[in-house]
CSV table of C-alpha atoms and ligand atoms in Angstrom, one decimal:
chain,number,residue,atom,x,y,z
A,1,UNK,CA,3.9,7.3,-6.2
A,2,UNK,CA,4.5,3.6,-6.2
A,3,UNK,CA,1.2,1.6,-4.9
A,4,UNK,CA,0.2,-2.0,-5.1
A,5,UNK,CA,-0.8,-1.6,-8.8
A,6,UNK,CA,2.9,-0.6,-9.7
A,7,UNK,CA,4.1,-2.6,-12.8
A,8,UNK,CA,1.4,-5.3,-11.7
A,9,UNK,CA,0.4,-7.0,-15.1
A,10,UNK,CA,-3.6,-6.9,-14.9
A,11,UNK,CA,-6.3,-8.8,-17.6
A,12,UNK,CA,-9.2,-6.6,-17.8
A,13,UNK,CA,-11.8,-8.6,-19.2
A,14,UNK,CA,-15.3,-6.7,-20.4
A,15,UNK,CA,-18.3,-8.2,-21.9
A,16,UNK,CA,-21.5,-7.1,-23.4
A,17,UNK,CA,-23.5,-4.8,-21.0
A,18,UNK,CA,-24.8,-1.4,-21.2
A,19,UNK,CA,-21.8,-1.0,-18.2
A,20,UNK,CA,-18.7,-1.3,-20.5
A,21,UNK,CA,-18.4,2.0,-21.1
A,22,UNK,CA,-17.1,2.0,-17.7
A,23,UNK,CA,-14.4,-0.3,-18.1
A,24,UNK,CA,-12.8,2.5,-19.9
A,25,UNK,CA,-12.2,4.6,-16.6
A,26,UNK,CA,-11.2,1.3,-14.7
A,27,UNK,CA,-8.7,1.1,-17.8
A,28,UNK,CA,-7.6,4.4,-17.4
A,29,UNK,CA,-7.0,4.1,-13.4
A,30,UNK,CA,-5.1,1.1,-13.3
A,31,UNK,CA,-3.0,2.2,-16.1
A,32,UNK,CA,-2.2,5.6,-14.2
A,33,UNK,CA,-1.2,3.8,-11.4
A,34,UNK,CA,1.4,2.1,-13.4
A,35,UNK,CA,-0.3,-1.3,-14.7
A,36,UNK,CA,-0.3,-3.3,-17.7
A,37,UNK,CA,-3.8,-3.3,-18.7
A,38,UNK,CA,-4.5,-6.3,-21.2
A,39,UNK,CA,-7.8,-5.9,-22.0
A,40,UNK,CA,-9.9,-8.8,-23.3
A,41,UNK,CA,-13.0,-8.4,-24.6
A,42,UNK,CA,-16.0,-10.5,-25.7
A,43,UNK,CA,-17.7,-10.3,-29.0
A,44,UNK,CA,-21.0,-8.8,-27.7
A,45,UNK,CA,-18.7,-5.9,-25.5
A,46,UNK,CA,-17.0,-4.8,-28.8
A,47,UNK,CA,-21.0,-3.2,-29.6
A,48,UNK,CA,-20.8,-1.3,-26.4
A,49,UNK,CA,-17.0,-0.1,-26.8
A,50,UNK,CA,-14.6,0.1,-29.1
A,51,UNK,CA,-11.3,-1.9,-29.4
A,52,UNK,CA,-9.5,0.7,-30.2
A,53,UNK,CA,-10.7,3.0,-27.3
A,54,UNK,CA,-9.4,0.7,-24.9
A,55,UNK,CA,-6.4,0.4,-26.8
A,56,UNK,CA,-6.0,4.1,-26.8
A,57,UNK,CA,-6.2,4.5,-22.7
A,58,UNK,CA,-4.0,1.5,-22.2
A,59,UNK,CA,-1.8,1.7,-24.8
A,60,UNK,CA,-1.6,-2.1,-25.4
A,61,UNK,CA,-3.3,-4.6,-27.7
A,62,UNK,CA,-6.9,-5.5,-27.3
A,63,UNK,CA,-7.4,-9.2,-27.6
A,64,UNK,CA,-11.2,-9.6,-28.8
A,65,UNK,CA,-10.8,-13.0,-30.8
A,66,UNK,CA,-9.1,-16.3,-30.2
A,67,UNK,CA,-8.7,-16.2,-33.8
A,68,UNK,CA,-7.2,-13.2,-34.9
A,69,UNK,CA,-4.3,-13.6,-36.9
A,70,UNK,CA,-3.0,-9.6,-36.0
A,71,UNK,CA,-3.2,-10.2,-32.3
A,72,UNK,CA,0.1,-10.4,-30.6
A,73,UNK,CA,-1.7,-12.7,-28.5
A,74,UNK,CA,-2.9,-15.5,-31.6
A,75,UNK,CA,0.4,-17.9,-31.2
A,76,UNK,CA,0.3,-18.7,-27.5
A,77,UNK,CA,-3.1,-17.2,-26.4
A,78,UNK,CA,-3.0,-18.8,-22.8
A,79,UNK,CA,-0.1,-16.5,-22.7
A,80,UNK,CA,-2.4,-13.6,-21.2
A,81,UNK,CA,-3.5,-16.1,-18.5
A,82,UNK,CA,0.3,-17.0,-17.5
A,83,UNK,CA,1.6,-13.1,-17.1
A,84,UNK,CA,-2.0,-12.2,-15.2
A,85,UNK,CA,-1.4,-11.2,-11.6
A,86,UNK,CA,-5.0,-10.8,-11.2
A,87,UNK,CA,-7.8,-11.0,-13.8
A,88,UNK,CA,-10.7,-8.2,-13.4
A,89,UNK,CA,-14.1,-8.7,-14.9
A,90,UNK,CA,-16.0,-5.6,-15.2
A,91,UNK,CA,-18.4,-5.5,-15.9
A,92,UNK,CA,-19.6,-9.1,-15.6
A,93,UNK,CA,-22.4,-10.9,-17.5
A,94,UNK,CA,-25.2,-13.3,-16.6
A,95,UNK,CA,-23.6,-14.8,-19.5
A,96,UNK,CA,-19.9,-14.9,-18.6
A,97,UNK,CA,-20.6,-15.9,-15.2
A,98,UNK,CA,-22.8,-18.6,-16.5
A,99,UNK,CA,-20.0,-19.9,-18.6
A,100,UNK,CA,-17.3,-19.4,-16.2
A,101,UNK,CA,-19.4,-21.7,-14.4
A,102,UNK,CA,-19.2,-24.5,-16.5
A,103,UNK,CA,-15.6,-24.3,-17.2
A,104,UNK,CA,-16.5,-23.6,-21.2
A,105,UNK,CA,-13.6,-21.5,-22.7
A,106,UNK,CA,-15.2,-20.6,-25.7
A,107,UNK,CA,-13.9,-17.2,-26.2
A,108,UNK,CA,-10.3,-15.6,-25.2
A,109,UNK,CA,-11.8,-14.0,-22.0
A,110,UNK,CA,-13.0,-17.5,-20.8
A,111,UNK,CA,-10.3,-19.3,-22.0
A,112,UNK,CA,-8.2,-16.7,-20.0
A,113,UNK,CA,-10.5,-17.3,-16.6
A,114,UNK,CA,-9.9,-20.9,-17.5
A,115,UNK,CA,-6.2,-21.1,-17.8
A,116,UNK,CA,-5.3,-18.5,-15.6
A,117,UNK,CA,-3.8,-19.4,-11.9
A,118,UNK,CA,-3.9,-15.9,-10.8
A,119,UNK,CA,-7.0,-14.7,-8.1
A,120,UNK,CA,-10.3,-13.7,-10.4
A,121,UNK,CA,-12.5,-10.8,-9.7
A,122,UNK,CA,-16.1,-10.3,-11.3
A,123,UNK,CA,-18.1,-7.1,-11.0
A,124,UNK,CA,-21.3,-8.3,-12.1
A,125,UNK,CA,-24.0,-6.0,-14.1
A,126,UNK,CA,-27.6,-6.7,-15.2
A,127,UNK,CA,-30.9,-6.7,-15.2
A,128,UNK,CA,-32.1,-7.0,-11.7
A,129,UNK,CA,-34.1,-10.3,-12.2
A,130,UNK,CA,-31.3,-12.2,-14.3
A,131,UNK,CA,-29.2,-11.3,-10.9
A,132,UNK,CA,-31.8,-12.7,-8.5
A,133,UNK,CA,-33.0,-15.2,-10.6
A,134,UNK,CA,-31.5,-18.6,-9.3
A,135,UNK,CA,-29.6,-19.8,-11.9
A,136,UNK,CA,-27.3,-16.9,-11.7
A,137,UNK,CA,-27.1,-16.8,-7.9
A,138,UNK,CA,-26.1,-20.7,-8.1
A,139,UNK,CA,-23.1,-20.0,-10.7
A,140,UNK,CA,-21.8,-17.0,-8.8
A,141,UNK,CA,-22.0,-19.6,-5.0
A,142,UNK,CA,-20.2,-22.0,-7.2
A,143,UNK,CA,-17.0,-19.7,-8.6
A,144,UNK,CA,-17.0,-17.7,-5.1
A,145,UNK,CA,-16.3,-21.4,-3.8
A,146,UNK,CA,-14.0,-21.8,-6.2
A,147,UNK,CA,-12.2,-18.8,-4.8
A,148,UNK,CA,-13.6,-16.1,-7.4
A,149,UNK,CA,-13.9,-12.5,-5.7
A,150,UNK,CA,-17.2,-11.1,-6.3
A,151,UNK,CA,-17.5,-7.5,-6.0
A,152,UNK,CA,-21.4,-7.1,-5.5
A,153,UNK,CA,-23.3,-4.7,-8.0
A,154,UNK,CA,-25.0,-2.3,-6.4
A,155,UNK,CA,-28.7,-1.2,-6.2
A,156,UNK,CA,-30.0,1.3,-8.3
A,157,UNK,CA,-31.5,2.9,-11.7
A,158,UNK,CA,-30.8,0.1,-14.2
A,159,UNK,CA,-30.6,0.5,-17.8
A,160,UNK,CA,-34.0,-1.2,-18.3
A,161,UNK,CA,-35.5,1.5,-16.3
A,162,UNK,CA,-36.1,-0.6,-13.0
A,163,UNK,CA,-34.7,-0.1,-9.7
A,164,UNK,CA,-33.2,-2.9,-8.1
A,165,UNK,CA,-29.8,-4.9,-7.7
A,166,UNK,CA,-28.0,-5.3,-10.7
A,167,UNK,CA,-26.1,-2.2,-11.5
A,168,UNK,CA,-21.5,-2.5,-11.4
A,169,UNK,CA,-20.4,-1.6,-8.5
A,170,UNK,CA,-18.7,1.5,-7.3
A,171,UNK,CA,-15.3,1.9,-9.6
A,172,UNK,CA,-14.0,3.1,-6.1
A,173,UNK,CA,-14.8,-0.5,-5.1
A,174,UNK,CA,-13.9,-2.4,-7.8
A,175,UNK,CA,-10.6,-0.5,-7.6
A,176,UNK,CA,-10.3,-1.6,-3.7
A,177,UNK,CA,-11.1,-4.9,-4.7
A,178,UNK,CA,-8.0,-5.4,-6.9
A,179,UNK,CA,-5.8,-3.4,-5.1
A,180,UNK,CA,-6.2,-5.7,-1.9
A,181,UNK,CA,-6.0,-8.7,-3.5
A,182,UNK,CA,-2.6,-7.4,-4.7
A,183,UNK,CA,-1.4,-6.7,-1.9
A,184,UNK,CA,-2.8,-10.2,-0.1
A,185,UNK,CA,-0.6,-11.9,-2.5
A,186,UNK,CA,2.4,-9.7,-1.1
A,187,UNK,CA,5.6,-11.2,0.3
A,188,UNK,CA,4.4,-9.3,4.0
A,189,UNK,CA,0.8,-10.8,4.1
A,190,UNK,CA,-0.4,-11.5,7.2
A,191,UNK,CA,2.1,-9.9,9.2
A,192,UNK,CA,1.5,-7.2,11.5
A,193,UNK,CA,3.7,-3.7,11.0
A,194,UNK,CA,4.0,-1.1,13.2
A,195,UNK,CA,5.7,2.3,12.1
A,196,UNK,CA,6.4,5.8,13.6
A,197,UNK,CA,7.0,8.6,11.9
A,198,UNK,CA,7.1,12.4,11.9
A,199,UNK,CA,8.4,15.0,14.4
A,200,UNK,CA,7.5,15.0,17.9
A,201,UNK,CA,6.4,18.4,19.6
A,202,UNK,CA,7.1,18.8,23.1
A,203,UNK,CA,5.0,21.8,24.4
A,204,UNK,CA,6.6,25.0,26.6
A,205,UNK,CA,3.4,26.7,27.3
A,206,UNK,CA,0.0,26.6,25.6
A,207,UNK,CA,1.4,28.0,22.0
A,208,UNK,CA,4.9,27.3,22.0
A,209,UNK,CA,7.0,24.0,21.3
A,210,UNK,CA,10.0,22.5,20.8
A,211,UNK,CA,10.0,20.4,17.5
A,212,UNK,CA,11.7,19.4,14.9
A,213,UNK,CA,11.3,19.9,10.7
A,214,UNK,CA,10.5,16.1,10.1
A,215,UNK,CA,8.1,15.9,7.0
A,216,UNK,CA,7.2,12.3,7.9
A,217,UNK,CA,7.7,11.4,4.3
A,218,UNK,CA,10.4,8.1,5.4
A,219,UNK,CA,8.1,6.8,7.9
A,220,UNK,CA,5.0,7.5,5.6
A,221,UNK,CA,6.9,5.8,2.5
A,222,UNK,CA,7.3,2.3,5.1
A,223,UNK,CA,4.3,2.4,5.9
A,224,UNK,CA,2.5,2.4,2.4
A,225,UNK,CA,5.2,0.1,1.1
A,226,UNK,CA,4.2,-2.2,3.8
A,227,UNK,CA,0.3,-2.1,3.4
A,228,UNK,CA,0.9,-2.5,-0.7
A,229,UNK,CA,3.0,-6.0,0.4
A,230,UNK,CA,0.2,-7.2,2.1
A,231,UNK,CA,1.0,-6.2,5.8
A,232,UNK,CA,-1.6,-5.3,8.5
A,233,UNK,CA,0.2,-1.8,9.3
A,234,UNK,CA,-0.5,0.8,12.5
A,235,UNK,CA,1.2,3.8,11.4
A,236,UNK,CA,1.7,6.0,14.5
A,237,UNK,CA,2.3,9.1,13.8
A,238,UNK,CA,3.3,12.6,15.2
A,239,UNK,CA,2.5,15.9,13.0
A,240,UNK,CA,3.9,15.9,9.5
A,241,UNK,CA,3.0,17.7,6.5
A,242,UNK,CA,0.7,14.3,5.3
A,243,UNK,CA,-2.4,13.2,4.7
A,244,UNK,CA,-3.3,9.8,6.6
A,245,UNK,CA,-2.5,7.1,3.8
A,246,UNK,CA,-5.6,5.2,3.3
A,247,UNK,CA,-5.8,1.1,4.3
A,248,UNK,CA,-3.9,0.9,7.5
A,249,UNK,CA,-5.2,1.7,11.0
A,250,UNK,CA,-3.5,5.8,11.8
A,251,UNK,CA,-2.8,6.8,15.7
A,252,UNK,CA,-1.6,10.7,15.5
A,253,UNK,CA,0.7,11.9,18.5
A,254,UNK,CA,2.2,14.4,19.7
A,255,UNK,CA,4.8,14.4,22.2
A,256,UNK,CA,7.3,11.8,22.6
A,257,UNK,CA,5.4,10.3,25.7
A,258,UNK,CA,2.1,10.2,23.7
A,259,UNK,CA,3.7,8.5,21.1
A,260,UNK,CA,5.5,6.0,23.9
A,261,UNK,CA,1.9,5.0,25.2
A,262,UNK,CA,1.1,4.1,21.6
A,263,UNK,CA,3.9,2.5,20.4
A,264,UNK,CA,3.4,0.3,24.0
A,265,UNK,CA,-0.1,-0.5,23.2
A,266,UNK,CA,0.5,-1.0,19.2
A,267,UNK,CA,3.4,-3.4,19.2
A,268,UNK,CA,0.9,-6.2,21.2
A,269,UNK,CA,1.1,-8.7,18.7
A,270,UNK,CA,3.3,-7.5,16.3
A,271,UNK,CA,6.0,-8.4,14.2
A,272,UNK,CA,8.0,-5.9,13.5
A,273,UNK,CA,8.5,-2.1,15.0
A,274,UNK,CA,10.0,0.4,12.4
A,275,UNK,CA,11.1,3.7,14.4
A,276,UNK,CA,11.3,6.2,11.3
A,277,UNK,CA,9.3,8.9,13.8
A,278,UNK,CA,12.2,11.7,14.8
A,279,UNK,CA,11.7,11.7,18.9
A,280,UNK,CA,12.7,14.7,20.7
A,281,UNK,CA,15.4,13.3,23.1
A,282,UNK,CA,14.2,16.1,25.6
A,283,UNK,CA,11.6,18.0,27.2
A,284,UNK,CA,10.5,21.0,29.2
A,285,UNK,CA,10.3,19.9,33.0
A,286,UNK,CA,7.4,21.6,33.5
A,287,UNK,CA,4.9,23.0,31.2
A,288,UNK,CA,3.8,26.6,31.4
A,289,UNK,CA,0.1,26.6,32.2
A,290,UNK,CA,-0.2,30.1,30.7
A,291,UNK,CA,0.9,31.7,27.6
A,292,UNK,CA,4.8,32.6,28.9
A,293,UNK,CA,5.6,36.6,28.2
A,294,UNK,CA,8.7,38.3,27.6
A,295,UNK,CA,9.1,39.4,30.8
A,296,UNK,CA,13.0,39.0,31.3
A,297,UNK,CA,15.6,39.8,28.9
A,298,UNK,CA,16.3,36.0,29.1
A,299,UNK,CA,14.6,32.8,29.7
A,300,UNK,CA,16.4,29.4,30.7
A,301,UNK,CA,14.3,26.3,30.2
A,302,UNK,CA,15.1,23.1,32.1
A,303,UNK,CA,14.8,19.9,29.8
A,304,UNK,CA,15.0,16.5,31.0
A,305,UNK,CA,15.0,13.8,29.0
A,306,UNK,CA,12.3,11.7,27.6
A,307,UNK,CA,12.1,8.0,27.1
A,308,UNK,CA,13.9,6.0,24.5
A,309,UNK,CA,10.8,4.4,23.1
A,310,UNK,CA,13.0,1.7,20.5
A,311,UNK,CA,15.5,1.1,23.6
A,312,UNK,CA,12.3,0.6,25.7
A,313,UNK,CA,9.9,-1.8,23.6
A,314,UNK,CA,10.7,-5.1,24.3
A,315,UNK,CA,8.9,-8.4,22.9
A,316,UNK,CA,9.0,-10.9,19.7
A,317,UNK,CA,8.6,-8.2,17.4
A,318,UNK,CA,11.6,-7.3,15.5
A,319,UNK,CA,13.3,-3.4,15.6
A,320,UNK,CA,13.7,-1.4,12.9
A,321,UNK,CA,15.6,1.9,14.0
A,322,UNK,CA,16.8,5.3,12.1
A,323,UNK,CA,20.2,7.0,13.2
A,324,UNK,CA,21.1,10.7,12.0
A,325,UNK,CA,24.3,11.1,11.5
A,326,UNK,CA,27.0,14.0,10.5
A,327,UNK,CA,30.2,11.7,10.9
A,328,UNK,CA,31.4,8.0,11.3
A,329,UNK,CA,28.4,6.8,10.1
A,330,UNK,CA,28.6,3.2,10.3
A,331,UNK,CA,30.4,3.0,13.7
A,332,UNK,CA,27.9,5.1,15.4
A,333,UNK,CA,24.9,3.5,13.6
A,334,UNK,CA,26.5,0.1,14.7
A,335,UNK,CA,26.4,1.5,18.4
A,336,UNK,CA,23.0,2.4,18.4
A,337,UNK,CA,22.1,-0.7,17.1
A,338,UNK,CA,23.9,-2.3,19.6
A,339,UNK,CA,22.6,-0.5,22.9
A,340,UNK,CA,18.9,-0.4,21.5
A,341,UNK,CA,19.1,-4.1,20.4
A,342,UNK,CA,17.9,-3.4,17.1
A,343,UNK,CA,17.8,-6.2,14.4
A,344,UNK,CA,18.2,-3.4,11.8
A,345,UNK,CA,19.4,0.0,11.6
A,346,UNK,CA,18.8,2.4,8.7
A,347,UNK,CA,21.8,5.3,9.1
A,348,UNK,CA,21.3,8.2,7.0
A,349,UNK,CA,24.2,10.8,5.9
A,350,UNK,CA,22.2,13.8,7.2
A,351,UNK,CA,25.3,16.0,5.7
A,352,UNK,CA,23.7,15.5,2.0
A,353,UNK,CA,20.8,18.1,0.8
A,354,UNK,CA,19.9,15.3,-1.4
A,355,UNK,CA,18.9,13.1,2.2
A,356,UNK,CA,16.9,13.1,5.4
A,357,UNK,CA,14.5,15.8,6.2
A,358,UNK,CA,11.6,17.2,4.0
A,359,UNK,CA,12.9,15.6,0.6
A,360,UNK,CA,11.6,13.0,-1.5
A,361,UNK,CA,15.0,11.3,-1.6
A,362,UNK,CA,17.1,9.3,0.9
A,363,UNK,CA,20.9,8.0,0.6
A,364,UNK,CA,21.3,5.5,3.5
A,365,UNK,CA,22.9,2.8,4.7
A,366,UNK,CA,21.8,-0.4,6.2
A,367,UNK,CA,23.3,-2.1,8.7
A,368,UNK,CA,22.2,-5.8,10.3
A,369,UNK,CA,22.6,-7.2,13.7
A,370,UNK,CA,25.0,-10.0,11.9
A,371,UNK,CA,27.2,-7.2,11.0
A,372,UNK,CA,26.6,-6.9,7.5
A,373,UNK,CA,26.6,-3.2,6.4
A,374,UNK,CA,24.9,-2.2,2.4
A,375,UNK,CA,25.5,1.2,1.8
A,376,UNK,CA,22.4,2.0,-0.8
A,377,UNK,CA,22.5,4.7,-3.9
A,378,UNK,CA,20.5,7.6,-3.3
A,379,UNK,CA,16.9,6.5,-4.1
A,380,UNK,CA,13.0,7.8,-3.7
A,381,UNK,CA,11.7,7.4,-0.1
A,382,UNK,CA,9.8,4.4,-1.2
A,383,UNK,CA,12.6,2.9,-3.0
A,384,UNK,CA,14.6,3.1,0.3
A,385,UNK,CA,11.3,1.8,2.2
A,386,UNK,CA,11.1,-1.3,-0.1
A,387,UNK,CA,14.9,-2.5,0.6
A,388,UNK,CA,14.4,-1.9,4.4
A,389,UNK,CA,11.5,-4.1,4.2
A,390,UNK,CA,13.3,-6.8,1.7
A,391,UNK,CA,15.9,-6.6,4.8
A,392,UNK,CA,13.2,-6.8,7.4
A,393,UNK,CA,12.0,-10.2,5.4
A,394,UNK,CA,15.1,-11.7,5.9
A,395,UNK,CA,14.7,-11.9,10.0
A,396,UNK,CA,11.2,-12.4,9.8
A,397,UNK,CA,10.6,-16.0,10.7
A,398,UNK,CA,8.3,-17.1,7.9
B,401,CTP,N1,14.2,7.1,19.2
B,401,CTP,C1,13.3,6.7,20.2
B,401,CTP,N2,13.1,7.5,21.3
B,401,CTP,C2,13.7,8.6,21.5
B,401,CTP,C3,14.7,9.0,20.6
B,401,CTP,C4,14.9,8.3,19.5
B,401,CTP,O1,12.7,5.7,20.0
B,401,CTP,N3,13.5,9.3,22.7
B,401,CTP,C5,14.4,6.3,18.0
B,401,CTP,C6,14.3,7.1,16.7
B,401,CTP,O2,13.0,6.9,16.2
B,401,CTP,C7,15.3,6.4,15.8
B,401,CTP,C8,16.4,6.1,16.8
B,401,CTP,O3,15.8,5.9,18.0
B,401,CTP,O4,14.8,5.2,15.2
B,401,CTP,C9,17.4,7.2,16.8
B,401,CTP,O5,18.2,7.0,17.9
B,401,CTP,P1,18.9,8.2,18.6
B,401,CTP,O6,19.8,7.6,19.7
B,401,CTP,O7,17.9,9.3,19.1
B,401,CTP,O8,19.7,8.8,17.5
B,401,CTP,P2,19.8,10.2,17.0
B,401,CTP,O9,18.4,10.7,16.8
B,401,CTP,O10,20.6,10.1,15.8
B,401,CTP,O11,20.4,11.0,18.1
B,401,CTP,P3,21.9,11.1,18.8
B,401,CTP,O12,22.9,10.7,17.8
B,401,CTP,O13,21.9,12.5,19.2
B,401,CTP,O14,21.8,10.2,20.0
């Protein structure tokens, strides 16, 4: 699965504290969620951890001296600082903080804070009083008004046996910590996202339902896509066979009216409504109080319709909608973007196995309120979600 850290190109940067060991399972986290890792680390870290160990998790050269005539790094050493999208310092020194302080680039790692015009994180670790003591407090107000991010070490057993603030903080946190700043610096930061997705259920009687085999994979895949480019995303959805994604505010539904007074509520403010949710287009009337029992040899159920939530939301926000099709795609995509005065819709061939419901793949084509129509290849959900949203960027007004 694609997240923020997706072929980001991250500088881990470790120095000398009893903490660096755990630099080797931040290592190993970013680079499973598809990262370059360059690590660079101090002389005094290359005690605590070996070169080569980092080397081994990352699979990329360690850069320990500014010197080294082996390191792919030697010739243009700033180069590190140039290909940074963010630079991660964990754990952090009194030391390196001190220096990073004074501007002094007397090492690659500070050189590479130095240089570098990508956002900066430090994790700080030490002894409890080195944290509190002044000094340190005034060099970490200084590079947090510079624009560092400081992820706070936590309180706890510290290494010289103590208890008090001092230790690195949560990886969990640390991990947060990049990921949002990766996503901040996203082409959709700022803006506020609203998605549907899933199958609606419109009840009969107590147990039974009308529904539909939606996995909510599509509308799950926006969402994500749209939280890891920085957006502020409600995802509203009815069941499907997910877990809530993590980092976006998650209203669950059921029936199509539920989901109506949510959408209503949710698009206040927004900028953009993406209807991936599959609505059921009708309902019972009535709905059976008790459990309905086979009586009769049949049983005739009166539906009525139920609102067109994307024809019905109206405001500044831009509309994203989804049309199933069997046949004539495009001209009966086209029409539906026309009645529900959509500014994009997203037609899908739902005649391919390889497409629409429960799979991890998509073949669809999108289709512009100026007319222009892309058919697209058949690509992963997310893949799909990133061009709707590279389309959606187009309309916004920036
Ligand atoms: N939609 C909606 N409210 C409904 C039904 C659908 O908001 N009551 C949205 C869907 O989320 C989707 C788009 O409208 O974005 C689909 O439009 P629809 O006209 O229902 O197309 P199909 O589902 O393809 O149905 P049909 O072709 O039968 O009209």
């Amino acid at each position: 699965m694609e997240t923020a850290l997706t072929n980001k190109t991250i500088v881990l940067g470790v120095t000398g504290s009893i903490a660096a060991y755990k630099a080797a399972d931040i290592a190993s986290r970013l680079t499973k969620a598809g990262a370059k890792v360059n690590v660079v680390m101090t002389e005094a870290a290359t005690r605590f951890i070996s070169p080569l160990a980092l080397r081994s998790i990352t699979g990329r050269a360690v850069a320990t001296d500014m010197f080294d005539l082996e390191s792919q790094y030697t010739i243009e050493h700033i180069s590190l600082a140039e290909a940074a999208d963010v630079v991660v310092v964990a754990p952090a020194t009194a030391s390196l903080i001190a220096r990073a302080a004074a501007g002094i680039s007397d090492d690659m790692l500070t050189l590479t804070l130095l240089a570098t015009k990508a956002p900066i994180i430090l994790a700080p670790a030490m002894n409890v009083n080195m944290f509190e003591n002044s000094v340190t407090q005034e060099n970490l107000a200084k590079l947090k008004a510079r624009g560092f991010i400081i992820v706070d070490p936590a309180h706890g057993r510290l290494a010289s046996g103590r208890v008090g603030k001092g230790r690195l903080a949560d990886i969990d946190q640390i991990m947060g910590a990049i990921q949002q700043v990766l996503a901040k610096s996203g082409d959709l930061a700022g803006k506020k996202i609203v998605v549907t997705a899933g199958g609606t259920r419109e009840p009969i009687d107590p147990v039974r339902h009308i529904g539909n085999p939606s996995s909510g994979k599509m509308g799950y895949a926006i969402a994500q896509a749209a939280r890891d480019r920085g957006a502020k995303v409600t995802l509203i959805t009815a069941p499907a066979s997910l877990l809530p994604p993590p980092g976006m505010a998650v209203m669950p539904v059921k029936t199509a009216l539920e989901m109506k007074q949510a959408v209503t509520k949710a698009v206040k403010g927004a900028d953009a409504l993406i209807m991936a949710a599959a609505v059921a287009d009708y309902q019972p009337k009535s709905v059976a109080r008790a459990k309905i029992k086979k009586d009769a040899l049949a049983l005739t159920l009166e539906l009525v319709r139920t609102p067109d939530i994307l024809a019905e939301a109206k405001g500044k926000f831009l509309k994203v909608g989804f049309a199933a099709e069997s046949e004539d795609i495009v001209a009966n995509a086209k029409k539906k973007l026309k009645n529900k005065q959509l500014d994009i819709i997203v037609a899908n061939d739902i005649t391919d196995k390889k497409s629409g419901f429960g799979v991890d793949t998509n073949k669809v084509t999108l289709i512009d309120k100026k007319g222009k129509v892309e058919p697209l290849p058949l690509l992963s959900k997310r893949e799909v979600a990133d061009k709707i949203l590279d389309k959606l960027l187009v309309f916004l007004p920036h």
